[in-house]
Coordinates of C-alpha atoms and ligand atoms in Angstrom, one line a residue:
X523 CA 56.5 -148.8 -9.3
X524 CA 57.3 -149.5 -5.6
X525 CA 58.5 -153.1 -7.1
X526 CA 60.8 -151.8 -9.4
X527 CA 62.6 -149.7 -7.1
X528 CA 63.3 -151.9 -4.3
X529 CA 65.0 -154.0 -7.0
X530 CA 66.8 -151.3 -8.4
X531 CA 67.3 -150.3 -4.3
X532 CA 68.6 -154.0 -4.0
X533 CA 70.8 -154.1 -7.1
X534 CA 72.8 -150.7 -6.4
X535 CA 72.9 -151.7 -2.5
X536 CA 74.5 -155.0 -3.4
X537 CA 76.6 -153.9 -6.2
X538 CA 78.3 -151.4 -3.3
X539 CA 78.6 -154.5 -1.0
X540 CA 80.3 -156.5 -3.8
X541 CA 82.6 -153.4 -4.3
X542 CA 83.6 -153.2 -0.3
X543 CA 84.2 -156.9 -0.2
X544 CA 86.3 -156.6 -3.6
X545 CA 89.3 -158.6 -2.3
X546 CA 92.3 -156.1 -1.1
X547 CA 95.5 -157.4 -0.5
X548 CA 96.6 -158.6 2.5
X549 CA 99.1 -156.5 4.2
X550 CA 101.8 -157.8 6.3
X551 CA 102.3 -154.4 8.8
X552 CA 104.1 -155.5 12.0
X553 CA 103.4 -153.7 14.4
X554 CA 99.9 -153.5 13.1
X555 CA 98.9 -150.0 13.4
X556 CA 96.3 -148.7 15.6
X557 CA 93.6 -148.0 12.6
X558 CA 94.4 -149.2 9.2
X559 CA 90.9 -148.5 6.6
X560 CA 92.4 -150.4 3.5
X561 CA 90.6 -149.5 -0.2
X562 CA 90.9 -151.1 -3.8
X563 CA 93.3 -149.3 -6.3
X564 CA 97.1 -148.5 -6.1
X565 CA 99.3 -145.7 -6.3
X566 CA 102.7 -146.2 -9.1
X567 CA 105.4 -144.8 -7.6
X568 CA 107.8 -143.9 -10.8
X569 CA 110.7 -141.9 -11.5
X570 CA 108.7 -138.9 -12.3
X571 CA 106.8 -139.2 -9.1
X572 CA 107.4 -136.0 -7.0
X573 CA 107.9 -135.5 -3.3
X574 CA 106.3 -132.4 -1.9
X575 CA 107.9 -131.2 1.2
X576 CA 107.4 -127.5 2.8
X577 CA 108.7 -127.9 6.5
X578 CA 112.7 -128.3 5.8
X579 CA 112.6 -129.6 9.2
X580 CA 111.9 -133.2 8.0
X581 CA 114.5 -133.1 5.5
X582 CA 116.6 -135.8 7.1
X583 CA 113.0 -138.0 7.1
X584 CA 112.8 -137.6 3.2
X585 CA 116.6 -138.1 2.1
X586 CA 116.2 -141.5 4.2
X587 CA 113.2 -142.4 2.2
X588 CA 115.0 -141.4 -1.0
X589 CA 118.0 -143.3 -0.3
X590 CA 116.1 -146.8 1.1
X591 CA 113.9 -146.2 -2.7
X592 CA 117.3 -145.7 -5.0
X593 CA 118.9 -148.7 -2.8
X594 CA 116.4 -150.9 -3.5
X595 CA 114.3 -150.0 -6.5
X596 CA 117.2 -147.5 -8.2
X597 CA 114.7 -144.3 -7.9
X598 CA 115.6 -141.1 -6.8
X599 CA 112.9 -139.2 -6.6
X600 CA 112.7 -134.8 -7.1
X601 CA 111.9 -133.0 -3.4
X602 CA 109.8 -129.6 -4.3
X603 CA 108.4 -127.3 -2.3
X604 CA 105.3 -126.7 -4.5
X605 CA 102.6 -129.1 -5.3
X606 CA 102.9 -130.2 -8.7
X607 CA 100.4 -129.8 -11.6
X608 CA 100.4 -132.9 -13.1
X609 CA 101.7 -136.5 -12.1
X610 CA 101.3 -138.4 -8.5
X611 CA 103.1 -136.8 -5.6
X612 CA 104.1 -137.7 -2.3
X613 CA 103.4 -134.9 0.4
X614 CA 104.7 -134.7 4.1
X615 CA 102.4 -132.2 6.3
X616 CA 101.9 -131.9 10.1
X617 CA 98.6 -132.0 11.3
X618 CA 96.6 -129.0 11.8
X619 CA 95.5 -129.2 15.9
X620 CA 99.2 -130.2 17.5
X621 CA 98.8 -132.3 20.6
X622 CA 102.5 -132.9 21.6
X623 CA 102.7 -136.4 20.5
X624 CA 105.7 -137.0 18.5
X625 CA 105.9 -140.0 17.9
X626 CA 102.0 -140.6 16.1
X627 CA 101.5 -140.2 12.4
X628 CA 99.2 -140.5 10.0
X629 CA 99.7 -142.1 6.4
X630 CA 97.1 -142.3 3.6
X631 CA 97.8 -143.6 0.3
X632 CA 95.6 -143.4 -2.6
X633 CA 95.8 -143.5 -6.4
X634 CA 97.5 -139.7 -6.9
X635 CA 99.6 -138.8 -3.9
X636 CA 100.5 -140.4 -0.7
X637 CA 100.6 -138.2 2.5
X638 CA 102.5 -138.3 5.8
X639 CA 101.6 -136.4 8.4
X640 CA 103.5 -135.6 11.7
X641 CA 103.8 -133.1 14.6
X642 CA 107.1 -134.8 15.2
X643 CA 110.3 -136.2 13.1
X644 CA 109.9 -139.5 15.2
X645 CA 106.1 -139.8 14.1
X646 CA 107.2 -139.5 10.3
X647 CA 109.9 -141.7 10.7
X648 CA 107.7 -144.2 12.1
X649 CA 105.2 -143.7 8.8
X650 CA 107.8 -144.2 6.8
X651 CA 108.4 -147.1 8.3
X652 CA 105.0 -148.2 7.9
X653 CA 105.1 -147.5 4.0
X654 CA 108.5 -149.2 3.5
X655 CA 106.3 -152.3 4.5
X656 CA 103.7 -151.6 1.7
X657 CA 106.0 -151.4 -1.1
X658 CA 106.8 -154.6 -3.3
X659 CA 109.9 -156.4 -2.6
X660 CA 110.8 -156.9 -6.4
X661 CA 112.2 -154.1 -7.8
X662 CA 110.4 -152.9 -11.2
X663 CA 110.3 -149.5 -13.0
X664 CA 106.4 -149.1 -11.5
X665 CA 106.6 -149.3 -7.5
X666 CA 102.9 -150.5 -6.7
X667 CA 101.6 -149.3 -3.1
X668 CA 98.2 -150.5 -1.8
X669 CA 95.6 -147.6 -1.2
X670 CA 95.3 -147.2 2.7
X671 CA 94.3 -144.9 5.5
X672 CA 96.2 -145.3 8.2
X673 CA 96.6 -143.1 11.7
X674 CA 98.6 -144.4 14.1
X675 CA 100.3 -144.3 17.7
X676 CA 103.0 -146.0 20.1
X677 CA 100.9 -147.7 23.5
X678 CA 103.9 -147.4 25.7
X679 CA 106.4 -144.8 26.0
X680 CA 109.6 -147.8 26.3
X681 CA 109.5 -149.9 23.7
X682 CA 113.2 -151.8 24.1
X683 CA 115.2 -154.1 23.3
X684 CA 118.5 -155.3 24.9
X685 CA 121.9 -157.0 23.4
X686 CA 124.1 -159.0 25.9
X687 CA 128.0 -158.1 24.1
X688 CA 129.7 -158.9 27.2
X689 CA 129.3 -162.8 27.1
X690 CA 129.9 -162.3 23.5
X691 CA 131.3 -159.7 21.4
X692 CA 129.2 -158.1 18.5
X693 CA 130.9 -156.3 16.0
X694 CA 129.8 -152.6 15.5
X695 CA 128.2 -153.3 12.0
X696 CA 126.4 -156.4 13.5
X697 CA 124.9 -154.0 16.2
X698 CA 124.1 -151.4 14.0
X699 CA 122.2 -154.5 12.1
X700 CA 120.4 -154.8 14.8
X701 CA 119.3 -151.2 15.9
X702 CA 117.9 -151.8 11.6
X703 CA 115.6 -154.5 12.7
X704 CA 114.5 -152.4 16.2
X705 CA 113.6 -149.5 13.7
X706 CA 111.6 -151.7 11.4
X707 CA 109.2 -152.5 14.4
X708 CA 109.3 -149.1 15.7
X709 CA 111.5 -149.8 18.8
X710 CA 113.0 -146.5 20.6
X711 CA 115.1 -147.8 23.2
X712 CA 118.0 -150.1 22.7
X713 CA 119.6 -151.6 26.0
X714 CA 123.5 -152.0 25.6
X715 CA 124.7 -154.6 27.7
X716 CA 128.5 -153.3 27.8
X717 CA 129.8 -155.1 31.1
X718 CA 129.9 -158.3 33.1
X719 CA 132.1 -160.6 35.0
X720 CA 132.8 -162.1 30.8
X721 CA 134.0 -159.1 29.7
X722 CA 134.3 -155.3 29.7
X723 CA 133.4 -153.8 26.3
X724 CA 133.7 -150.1 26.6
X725 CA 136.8 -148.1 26.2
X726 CA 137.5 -145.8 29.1
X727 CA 140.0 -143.5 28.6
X728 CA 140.7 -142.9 32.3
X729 CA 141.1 -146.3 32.9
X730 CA 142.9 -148.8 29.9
X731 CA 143.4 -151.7 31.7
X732 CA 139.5 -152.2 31.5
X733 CA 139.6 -153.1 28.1
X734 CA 143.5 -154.6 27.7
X735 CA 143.0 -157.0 30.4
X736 CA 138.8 -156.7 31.5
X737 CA 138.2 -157.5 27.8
X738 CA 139.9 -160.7 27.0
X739 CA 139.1 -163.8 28.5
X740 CA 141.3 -166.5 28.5
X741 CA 139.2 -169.5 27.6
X742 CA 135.6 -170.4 27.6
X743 CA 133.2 -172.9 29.1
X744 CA 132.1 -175.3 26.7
X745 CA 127.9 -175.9 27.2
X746 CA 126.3 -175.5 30.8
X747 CA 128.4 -175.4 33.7
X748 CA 127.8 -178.5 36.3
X749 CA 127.4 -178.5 39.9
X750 CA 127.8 -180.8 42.1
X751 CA 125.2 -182.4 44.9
X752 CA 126.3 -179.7 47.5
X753 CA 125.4 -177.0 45.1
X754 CA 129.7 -176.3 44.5
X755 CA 131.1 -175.9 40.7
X756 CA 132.0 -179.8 39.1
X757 CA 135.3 -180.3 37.9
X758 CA 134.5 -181.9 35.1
X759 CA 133.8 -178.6 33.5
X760 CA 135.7 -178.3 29.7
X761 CA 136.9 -175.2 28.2
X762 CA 137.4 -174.5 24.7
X763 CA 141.2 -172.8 25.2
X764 CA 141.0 -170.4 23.2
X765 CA 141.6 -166.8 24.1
X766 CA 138.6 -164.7 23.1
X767 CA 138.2 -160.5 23.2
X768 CA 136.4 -157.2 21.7
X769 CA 135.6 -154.0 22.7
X770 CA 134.3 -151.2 21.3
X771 CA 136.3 -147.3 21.0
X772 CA 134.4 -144.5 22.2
X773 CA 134.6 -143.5 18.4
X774 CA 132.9 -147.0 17.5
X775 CA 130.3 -146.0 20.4
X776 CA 129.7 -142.8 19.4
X777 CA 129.2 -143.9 15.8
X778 CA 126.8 -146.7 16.9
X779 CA 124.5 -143.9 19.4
X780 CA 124.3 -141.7 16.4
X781 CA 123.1 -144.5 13.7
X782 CA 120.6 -145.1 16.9
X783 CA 119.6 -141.7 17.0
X784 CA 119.2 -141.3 13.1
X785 CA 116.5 -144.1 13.5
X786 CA 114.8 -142.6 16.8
X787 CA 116.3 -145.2 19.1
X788 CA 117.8 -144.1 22.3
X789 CA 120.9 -146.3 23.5
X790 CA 121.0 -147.2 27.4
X791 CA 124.1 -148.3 28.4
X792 CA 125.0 -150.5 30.8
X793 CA 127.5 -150.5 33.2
X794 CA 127.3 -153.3 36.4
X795 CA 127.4 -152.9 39.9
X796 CA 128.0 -154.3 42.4
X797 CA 127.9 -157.3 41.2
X798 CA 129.0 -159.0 37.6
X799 CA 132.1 -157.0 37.8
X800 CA 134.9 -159.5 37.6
X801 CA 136.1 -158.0 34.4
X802 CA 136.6 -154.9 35.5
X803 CA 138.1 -156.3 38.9
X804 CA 140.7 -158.7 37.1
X805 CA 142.2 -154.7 35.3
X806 CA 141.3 -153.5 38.8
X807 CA 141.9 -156.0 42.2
X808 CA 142.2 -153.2 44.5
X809 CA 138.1 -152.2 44.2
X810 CA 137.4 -155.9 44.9
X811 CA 137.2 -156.8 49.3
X812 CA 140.1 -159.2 48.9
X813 CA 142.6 -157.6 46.6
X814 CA 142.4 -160.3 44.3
X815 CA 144.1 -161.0 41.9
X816 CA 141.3 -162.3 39.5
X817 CA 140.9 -163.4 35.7
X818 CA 138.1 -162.4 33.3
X819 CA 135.5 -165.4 34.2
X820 CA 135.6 -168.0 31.8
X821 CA 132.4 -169.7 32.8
X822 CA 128.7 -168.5 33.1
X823 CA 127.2 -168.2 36.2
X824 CA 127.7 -165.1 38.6
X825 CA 131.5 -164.6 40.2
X826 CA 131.5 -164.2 44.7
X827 CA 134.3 -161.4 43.7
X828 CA 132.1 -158.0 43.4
X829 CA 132.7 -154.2 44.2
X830 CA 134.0 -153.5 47.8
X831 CA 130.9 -150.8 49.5
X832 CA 133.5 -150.4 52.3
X833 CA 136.2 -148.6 50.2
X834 CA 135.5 -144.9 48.9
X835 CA 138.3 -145.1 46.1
X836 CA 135.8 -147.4 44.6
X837 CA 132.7 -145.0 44.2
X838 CA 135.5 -143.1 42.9
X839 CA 136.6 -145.2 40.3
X840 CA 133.0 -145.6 39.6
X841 CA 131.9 -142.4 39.3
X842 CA 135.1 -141.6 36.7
X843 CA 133.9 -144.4 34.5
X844 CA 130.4 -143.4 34.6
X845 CA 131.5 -139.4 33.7
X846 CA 132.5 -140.5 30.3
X847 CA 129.8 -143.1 29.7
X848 CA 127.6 -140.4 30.2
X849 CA 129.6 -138.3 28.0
X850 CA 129.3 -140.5 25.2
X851 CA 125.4 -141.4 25.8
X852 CA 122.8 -138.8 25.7
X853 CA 119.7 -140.2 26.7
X854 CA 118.3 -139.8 30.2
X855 CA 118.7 -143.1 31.6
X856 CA 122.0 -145.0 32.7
X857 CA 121.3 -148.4 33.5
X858 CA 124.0 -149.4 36.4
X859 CA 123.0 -153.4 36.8
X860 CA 122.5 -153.9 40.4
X861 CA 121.4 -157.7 39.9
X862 CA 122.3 -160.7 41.3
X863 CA 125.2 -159.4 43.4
X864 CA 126.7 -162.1 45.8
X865 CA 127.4 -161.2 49.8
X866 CA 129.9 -163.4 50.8
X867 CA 132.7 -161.0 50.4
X868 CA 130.7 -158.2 51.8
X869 CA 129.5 -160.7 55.0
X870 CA 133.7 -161.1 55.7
X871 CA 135.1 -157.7 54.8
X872 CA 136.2 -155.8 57.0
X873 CA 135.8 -152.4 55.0
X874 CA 131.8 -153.2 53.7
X875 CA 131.4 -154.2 57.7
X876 CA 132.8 -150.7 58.8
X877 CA 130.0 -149.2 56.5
X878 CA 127.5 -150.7 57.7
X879 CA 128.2 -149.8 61.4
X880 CA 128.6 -146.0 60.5
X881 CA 126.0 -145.6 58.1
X882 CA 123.8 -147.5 60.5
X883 CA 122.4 -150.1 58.1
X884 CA 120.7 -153.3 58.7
X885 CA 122.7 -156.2 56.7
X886 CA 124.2 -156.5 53.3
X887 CA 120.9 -156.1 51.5
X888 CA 120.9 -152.1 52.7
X889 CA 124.6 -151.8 52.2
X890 CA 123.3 -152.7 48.2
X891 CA 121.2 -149.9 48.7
X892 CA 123.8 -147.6 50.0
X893 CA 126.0 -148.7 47.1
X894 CA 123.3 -147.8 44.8
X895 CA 122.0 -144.2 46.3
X896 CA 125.1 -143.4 46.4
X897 CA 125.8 -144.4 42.5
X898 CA 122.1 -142.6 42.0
X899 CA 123.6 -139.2 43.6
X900 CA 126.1 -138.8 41.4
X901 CA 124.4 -139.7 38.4
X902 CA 121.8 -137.2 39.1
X903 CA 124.0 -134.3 40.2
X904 CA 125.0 -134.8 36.0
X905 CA 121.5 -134.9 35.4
X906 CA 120.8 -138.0 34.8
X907 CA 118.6 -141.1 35.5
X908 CA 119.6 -144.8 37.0
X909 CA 117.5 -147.7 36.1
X910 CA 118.4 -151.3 37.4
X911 CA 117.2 -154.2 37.7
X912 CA 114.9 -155.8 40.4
X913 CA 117.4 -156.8 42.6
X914 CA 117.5 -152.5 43.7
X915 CA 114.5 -152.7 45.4
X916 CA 116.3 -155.2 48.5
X917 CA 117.3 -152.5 51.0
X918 CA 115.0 -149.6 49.8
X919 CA 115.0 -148.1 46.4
X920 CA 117.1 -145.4 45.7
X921 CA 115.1 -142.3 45.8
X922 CA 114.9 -141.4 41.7
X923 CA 115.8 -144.8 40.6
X924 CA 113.9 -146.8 37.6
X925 CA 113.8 -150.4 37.5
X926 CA 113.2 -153.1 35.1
X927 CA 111.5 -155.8 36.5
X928 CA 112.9 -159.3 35.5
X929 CA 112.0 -161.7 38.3
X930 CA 108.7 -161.9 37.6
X931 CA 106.6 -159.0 38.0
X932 CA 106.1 -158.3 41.6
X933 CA 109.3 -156.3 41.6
X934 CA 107.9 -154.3 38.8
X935 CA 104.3 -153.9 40.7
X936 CA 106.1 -152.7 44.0
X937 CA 107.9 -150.0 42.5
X938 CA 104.9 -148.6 40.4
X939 CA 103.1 -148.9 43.9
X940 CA 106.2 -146.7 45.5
X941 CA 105.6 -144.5 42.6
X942 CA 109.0 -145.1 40.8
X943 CA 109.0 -145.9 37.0
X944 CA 109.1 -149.1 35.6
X945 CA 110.2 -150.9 32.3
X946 CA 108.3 -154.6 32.5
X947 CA 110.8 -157.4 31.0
X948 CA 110.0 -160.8 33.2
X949 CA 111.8 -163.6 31.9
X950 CA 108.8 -165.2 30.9
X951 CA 108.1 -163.8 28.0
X952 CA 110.8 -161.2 27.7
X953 CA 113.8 -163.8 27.6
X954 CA 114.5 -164.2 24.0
X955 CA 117.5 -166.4 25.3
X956 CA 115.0 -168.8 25.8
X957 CA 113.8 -172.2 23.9
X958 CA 111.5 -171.6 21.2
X959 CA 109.9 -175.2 21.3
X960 CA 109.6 -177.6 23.4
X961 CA 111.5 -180.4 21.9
X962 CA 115.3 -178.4 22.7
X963 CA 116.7 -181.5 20.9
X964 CA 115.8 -180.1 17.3
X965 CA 116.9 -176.5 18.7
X966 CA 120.4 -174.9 19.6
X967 CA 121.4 -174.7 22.6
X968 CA 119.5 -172.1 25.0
X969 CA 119.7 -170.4 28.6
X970 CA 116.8 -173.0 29.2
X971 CA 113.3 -172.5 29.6
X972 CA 110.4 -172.3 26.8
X973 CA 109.4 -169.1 26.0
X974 CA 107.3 -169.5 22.4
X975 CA 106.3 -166.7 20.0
X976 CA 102.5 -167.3 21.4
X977 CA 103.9 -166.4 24.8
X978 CA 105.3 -163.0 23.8
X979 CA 102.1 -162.1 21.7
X980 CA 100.0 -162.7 24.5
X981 CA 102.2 -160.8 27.2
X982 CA 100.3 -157.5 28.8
X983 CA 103.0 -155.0 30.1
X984 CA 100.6 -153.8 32.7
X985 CA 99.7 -155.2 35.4
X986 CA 96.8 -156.2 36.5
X987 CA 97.4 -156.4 39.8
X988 CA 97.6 -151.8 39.7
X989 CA 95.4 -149.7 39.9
X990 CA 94.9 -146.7 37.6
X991 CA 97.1 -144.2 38.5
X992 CA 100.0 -146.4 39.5
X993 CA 99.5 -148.3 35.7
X994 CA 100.7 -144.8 34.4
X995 CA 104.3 -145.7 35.9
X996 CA 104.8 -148.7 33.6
X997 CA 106.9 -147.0 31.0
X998 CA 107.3 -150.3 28.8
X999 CA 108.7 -153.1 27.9
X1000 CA 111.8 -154.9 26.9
X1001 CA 113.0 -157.8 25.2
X1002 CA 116.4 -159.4 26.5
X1003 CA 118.8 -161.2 24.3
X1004 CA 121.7 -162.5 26.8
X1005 CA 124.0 -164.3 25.2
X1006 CA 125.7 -166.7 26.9
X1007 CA 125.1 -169.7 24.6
X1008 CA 124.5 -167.2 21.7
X1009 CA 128.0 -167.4 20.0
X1010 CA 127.6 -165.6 16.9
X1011 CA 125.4 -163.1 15.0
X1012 CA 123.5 -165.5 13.2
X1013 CA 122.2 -166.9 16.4
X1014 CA 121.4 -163.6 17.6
X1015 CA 119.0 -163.1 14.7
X1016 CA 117.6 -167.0 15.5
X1017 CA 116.7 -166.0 19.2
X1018 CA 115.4 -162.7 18.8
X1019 CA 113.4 -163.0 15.6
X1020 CA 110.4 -163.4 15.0
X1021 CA 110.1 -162.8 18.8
X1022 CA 110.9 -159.5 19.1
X1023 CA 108.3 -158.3 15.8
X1024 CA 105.4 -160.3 18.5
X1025 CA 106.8 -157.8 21.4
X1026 CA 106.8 -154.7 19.1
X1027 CA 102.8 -155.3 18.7
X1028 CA 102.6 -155.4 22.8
X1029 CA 104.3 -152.1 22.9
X1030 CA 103.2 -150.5 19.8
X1031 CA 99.5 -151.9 19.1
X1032 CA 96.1 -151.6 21.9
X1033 CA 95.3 -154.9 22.9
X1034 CA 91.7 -154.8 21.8
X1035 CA 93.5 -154.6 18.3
X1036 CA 95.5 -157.0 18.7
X1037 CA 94.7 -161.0 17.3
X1038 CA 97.3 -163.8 17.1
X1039 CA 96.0 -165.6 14.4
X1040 CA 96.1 -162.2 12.3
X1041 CA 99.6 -161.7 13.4
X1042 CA 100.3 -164.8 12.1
X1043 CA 99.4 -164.2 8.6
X1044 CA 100.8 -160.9 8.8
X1045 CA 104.4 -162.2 9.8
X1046 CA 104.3 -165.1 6.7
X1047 CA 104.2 -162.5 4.8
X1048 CA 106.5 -160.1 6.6
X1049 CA 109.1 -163.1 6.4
X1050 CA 109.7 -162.6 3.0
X1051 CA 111.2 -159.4 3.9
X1052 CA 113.3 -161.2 6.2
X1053 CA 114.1 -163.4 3.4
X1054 CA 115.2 -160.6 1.2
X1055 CA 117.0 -159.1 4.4
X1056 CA 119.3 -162.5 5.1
X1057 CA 117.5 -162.2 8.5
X1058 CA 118.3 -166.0 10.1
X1059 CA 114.9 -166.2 12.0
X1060 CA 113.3 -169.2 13.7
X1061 CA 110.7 -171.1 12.3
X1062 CA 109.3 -172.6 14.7
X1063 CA 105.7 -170.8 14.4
X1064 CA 105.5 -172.4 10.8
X1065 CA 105.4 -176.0 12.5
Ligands
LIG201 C1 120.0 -163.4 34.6 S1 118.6 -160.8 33.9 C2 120.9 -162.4 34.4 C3 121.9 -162.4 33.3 C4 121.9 -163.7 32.6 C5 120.5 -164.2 32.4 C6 120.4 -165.4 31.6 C7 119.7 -160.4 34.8 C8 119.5 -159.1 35.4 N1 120.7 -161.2 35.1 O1 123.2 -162.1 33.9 O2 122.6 -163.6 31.4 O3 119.8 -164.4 33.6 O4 119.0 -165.6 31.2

């Protein structure tokens, strides 16, 4: 008797085993979500299939799901109120205990109904997201979705990504194209690189001549600018002579911030200073030290004309152009540059040299500072944020200021240490100007640099070198897409994907989670989606 039921014992216990290990299909959810409990079965999404909402708060959630399903599979499925007595459903609910967190979810698919469930519209946008990655990509009349439990939540706070439009010009559509691939990997921060010394791409009403002179160039450099022994610019520089231009309306920025915010993405703009201003000094000489006159650069590199910190009318002119920026953008944070800006004029001008007697500073590195604190007073009094880069910390950081840490990390570290946030985008791995293999002959042209997709995955945003509570001022990361060399649309997709879906799953997934070689199959399968999208990603990681 004992005998016969440890073999029946055996037989069920294995027959379970052989049911968990049936096969289940692989998935290919990027960012992988923090707990995902995959089952057998399916559920058919069909025509008759209901969608059960009772909080008309999310209604904006459910008409984009119902528009992405009759786009691509020609459904349109009925919204009730009610649950339905017969046929498969899908229901969006909140969860009972709220906790504040708006941006976590929960999604669980099995045969008969599908449920969302959100505190926040963010959170159900983001499962949404999740499910439009479990649905087929051929359209039939029976849409099959994988059974799955899945509960999920963001690691950082600043998940970002930036797009250089200065060196070139992206048309609204294009960067709207873009903010669709940020929401896909759950992105909420898009960084608007508006100005440099190439061109000024932001109509300001108070001031035209910034975009009918400060966004045209004349010419550009063709390839990498050369140097000579002595460090001095080469003459044997070519340019391509033609004249080359964009900008974007405030109507066109408006409409781009509110296809943002429809997807849970808040736009940073950014406007430069001191330095990388040559755009805006060539409509506007008199805020330069020397008068000028200057032309909209036509080569990369970083221009010696910047911003004169001796002259007040310039903080004026400043502070008008940043009034309607913030006008027109209605996140916290207004990025104002602060990078890489040159001293020579400062060093000879008479003005910047007067302010730095009277205000007592040190050198040019604390007139910067001045520059910016004084920048940061204003922006504040409108109840607002700056962030800049690294280059804010020389001559003491302005007192509310955020920075994004590019140089490396140590910038990053000694503002977290000073208690200031801090948004971690070191060129290594963050630069998605970068090559993406080694051998550069068999890729276009790039900033320089290798910076592969392994690199990215394996990037930790915090680091090690903090201790606890100064971790908690590392709000994120970001992925930067300057594009000096990256002349067209095409190539913007090249650079930046399948990068930037390996730095959504550093910002989105816990690095205990997290697995390369699991990405890896997830993406080839992922890459059909890019495929259906016309996404021009690089395929390197296939070699
Ligand atoms: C440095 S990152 C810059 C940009 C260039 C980029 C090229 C930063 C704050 N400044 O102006 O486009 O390198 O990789």
């Amino acid at each position: 008797m004992k005998k016969i039921c440890l073999v029946i014992g055996i037989l069920i216990s294995s027959a379970l085993f052989a049911q968990e290990k049936m096969p289940v299909t692989p998935l290919g959810l990027i960012p992988l979500p923090n707990k995902v409990v995959q089952s057998n079965g399916e559920f058919k999404l069909t025509k008759e299939t209901k969608i059960v909402l009772m909080n008309s708060s999310f209604e904006l959630e459910v008409s984009y799901l119902n528009s992405y399903l009759k786009t691509n599979y020609d459904l349109e499925l009925q919204v009730v109120s009610v649950l339905p007595s017969d046929g498969n459903y899908m229901i969006i609910t909140e969860p009972e205990v709220k906790v504040g967190q708006l941006e976590n979810y929960s999604l669980n698919v099995n045969q008969n109904q599908i449920l969302f469930s959100a505190e926040g519209n963010a959170g159900l946008f983001y499962s949404m997201q999740t499910l439009l990655q479990l649905l087929p990509l051929q359209k039939s009349a029976e849409v099959k979705i994988p059974c799955v439990q899945i509960k999920d939540s963001p690691r950082y706070a600043w998940r970002g990504m930036h797009l250089d439009c200065s060196r070139h010009f992206f048309t609204k559509e294009e960067v709207k194209k873009y903010i669709d691939y940020l929401a896909m990997y759950k992105f909420n921060v898009f960084h608007w690189h508006l100005v440099d010394d190439q061109g000024w791409r932001i109509e300001i009403k108070k001031y035209p001549l910034l975009t009918k002179i400060g966004s045209q160039r004349k010419e550009t450099i063709i390839g990498k600018p050369a140097f000579n022994k002595d460090g001095t610019p080469s003459k044997d520089d070519k340019y391509d002579g033609i004249a080359y231009g964009g900008f974007y309306t405030q109507e066109d920025i408006k409409e781009v911030v509110a296809y943002a915010k429809s997807k849970y993405i808040t736009v940073v703009p950014e406007i430069e200073m001191p330095g990388h201003s040559l755009a805006a000094l060539a409509a506007y000489p008199n805020y330069s030290c020397t008068g000028g006159p200057f032309e909209t650069f036509t080569k990369w590199g970083v221009s010696d004309d910047v911003y004169c910190a001796g002259n007040d009318s310039t903080f004026l002119f400043l502070e008008n152009i940043l009034s309607e920026v913030m006008d027109l953008f209605p996140g916290k944070y207004i990025h104002i540059g602060g990078d890489e800006c040159l001293k020579d004029r400062w060093k000879v001008c008479p003005k910047c040299q007067k302010r730095i007697a009277d205000e007592k500073l040190k050198d040019e590195s604390e007139l910067q500072s001045y520059f910016i604190t004084r920048i940061e007073k204003y922006v504040n009094s409108k109840g607002k944020q700056i962030i800049g880069w690294d280059e804010i910390l020389e001559g003491g950081l302005a007192p509310n200021a955020a920075l994004m840490s590019w140089r490396g990390t140590e910038g990053g570290i000694a503002a977290a240490q000073q208690k200031h946030f801090v948004v971690m985008t070191p060129g290594k791995p963050c630069y998605f100007d970068h090559y993406q293999s080694k051998d550069k002959t068999k890729e276009p042209l790039a900033i320089g640099g290798f910076n592969p997709l392994a690199a990215v995955y394996a990037y930790n945003p915090t680091p090690q070198a903090l201790l606890e509570d100064e971790s908690k001022y590392i709000m994120g990361a970001q992925g930067n897409v300057w594009t000096e060399y990256i002349t067209d649309f095409a190539k913007v997709q090249y650079m930046s994907m399948p990068r930037m879906a390996a730095l959504s799953e550093v910002l989105w997934t816990l690095p205990e989670k997290k697995n390369y070689k699991d990405f890896l199959m997830r993406l080839k399968i992922h890459t059909k989606t890019l495929d259906k999208m016309g996404v021009n990603y690089s395929k390197q990681f296939l070699k």
